[in-house]
XYZ file of N, CA and C in Angstrom:
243
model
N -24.878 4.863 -6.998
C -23.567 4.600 -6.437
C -23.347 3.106 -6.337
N -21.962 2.700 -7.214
C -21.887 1.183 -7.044
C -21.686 0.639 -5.214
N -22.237 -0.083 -5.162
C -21.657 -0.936 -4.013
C -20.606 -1.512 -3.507
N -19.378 -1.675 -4.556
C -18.224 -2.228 -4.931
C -16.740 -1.491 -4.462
N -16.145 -1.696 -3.583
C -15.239 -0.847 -2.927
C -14.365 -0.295 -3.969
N -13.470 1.214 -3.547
C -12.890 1.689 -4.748
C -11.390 1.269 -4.614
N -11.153 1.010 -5.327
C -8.964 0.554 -5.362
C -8.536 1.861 -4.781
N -7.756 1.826 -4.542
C -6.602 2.706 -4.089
C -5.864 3.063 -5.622
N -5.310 4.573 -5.692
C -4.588 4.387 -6.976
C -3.151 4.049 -6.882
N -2.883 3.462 -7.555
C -1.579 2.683 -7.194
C -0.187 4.015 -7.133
N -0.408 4.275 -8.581
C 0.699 5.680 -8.449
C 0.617 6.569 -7.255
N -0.598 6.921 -6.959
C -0.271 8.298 -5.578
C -0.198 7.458 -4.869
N -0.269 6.155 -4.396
C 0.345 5.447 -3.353
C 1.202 5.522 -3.116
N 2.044 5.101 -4.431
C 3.974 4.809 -4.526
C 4.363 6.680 -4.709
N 3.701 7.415 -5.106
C 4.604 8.759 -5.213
C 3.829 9.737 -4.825
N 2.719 9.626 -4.171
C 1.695 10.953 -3.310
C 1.498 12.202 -4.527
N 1.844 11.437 -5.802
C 0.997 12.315 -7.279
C 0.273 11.274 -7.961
N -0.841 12.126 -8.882
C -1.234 11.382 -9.428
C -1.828 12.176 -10.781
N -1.470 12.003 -12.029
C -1.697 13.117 -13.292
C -3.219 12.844 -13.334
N -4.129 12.451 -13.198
C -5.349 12.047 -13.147
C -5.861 13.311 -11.767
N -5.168 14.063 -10.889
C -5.561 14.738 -10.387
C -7.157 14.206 -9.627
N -7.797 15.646 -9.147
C -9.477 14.497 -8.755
C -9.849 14.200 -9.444
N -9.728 14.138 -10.593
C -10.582 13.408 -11.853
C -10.162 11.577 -11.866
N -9.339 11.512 -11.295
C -8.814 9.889 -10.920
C -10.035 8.825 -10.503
N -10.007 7.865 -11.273
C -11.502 6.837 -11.100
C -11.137 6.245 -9.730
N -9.564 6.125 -9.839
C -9.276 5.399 -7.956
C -9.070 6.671 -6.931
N -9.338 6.109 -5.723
C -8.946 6.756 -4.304
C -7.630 6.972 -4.240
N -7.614 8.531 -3.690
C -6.101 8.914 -3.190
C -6.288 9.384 -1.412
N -6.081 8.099 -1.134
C -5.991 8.192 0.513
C -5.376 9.684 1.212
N -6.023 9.928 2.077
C -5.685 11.524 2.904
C -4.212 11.103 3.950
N -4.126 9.925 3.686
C -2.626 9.502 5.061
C -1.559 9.640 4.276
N -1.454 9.666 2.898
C -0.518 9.284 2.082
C 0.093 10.960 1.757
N 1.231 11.029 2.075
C 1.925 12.609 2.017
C 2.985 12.479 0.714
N 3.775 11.997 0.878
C 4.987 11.678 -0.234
C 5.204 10.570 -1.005
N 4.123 10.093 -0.558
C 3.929 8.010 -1.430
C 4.299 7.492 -0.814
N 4.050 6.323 -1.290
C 4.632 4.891 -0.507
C 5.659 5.505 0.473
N 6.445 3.575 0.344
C 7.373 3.723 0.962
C 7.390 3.456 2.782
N 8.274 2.470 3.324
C 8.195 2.238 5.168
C 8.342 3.502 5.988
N 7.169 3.505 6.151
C 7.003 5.191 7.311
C 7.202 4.126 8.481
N 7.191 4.665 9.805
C 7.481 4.326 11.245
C 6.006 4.537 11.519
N 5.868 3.128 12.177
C 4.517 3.271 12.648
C 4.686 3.927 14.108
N 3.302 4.578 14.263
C 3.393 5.409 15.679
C 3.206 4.793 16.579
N 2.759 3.546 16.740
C 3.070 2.922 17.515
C 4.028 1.732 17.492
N 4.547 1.530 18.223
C 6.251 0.667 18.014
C 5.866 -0.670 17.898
N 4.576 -1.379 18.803
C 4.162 -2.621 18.795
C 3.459 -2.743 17.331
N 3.158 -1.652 16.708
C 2.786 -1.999 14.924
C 3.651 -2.502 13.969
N 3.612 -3.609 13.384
C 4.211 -3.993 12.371
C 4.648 -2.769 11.153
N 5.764 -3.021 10.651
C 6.338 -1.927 9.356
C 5.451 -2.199 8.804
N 4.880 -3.782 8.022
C 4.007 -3.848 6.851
C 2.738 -4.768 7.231
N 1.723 -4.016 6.396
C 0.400 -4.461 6.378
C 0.379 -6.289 6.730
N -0.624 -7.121 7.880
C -1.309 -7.934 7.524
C -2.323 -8.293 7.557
N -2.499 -9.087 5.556
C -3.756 -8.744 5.213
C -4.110 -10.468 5.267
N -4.513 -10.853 6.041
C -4.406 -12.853 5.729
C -5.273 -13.140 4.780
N -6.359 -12.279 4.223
C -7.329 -12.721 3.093
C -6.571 -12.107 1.788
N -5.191 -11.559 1.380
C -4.712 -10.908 0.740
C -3.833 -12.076 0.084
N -3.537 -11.976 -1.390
C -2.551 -12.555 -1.851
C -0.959 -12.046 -0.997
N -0.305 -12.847 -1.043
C 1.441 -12.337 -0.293
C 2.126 -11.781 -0.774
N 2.651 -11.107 -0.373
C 3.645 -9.571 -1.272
C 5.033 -10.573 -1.660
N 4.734 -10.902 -2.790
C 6.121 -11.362 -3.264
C 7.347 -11.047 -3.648
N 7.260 -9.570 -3.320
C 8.632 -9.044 -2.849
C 9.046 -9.232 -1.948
N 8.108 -9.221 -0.873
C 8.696 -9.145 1.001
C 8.780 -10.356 1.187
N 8.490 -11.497 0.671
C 8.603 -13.165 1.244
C 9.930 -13.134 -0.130
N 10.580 -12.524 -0.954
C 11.782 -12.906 -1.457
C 12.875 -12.234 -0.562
N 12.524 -10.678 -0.092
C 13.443 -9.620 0.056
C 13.506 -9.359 1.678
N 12.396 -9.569 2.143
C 12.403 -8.944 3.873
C 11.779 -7.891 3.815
N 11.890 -7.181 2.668
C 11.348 -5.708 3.281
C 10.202 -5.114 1.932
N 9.232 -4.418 1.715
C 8.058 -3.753 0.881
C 8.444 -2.415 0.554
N 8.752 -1.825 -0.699
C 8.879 -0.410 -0.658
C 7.994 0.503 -0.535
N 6.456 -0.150 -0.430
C 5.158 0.319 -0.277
C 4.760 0.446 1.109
N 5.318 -0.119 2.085
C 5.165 -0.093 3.620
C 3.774 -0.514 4.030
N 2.877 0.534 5.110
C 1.633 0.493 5.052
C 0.837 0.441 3.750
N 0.792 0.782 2.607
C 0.341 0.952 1.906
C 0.198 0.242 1.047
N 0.483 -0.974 1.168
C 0.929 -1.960 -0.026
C -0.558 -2.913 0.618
N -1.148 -3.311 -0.568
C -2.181 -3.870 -0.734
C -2.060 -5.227 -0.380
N -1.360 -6.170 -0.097
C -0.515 -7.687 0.159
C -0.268 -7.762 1.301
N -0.420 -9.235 1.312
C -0.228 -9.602 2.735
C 1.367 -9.198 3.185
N 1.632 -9.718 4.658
C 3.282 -9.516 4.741
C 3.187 -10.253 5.860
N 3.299 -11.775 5.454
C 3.406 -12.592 6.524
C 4.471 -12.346 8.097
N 4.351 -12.290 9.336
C 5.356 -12.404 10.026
C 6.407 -13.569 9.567
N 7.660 -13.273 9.818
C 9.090 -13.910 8.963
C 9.032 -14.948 10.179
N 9.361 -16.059 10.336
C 9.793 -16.942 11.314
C 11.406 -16.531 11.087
């Protein structure tokens, strides 16, 4: 068993399918129901989107405000001043 953490698969992230089924070389997380996308965090003091400070920056959300990947998006998501 490698030592080397496994990716997330990007597709059942964004759409909770994945044609690779379990045969998929990446992880299909058990939280992920319908894909991506900004779920409501259960708790209200939780940020909409992930921060990851050792993560490159989601360069959608520092152009746009908002991630269509929500929790799930692998990138940082700086707090906005």
């Amino acid at each position: 068993m490698s030592s080397q953490a496994i990716e997330d698969c990007r597709d059942y992230l964004r759409t909770g399918r994945c044609k690779y089924g379990p045969s998929c070389k990446y992880r299909h997380p058990p939280n992920v129901q319908n894909g991506g996308g900004i779920k409501t965090p259960l708790n209200p003091a939780e940020p909409p989107f992930p921060i990851r400070p050792t993560e490159p920056s989601c360069q959608y959300y520092l152009k746009h405000g908002t991630c269509k990947f929500g929790q799930a998006c692998k990138f940082n998501h700086p707090p906005q001043s």
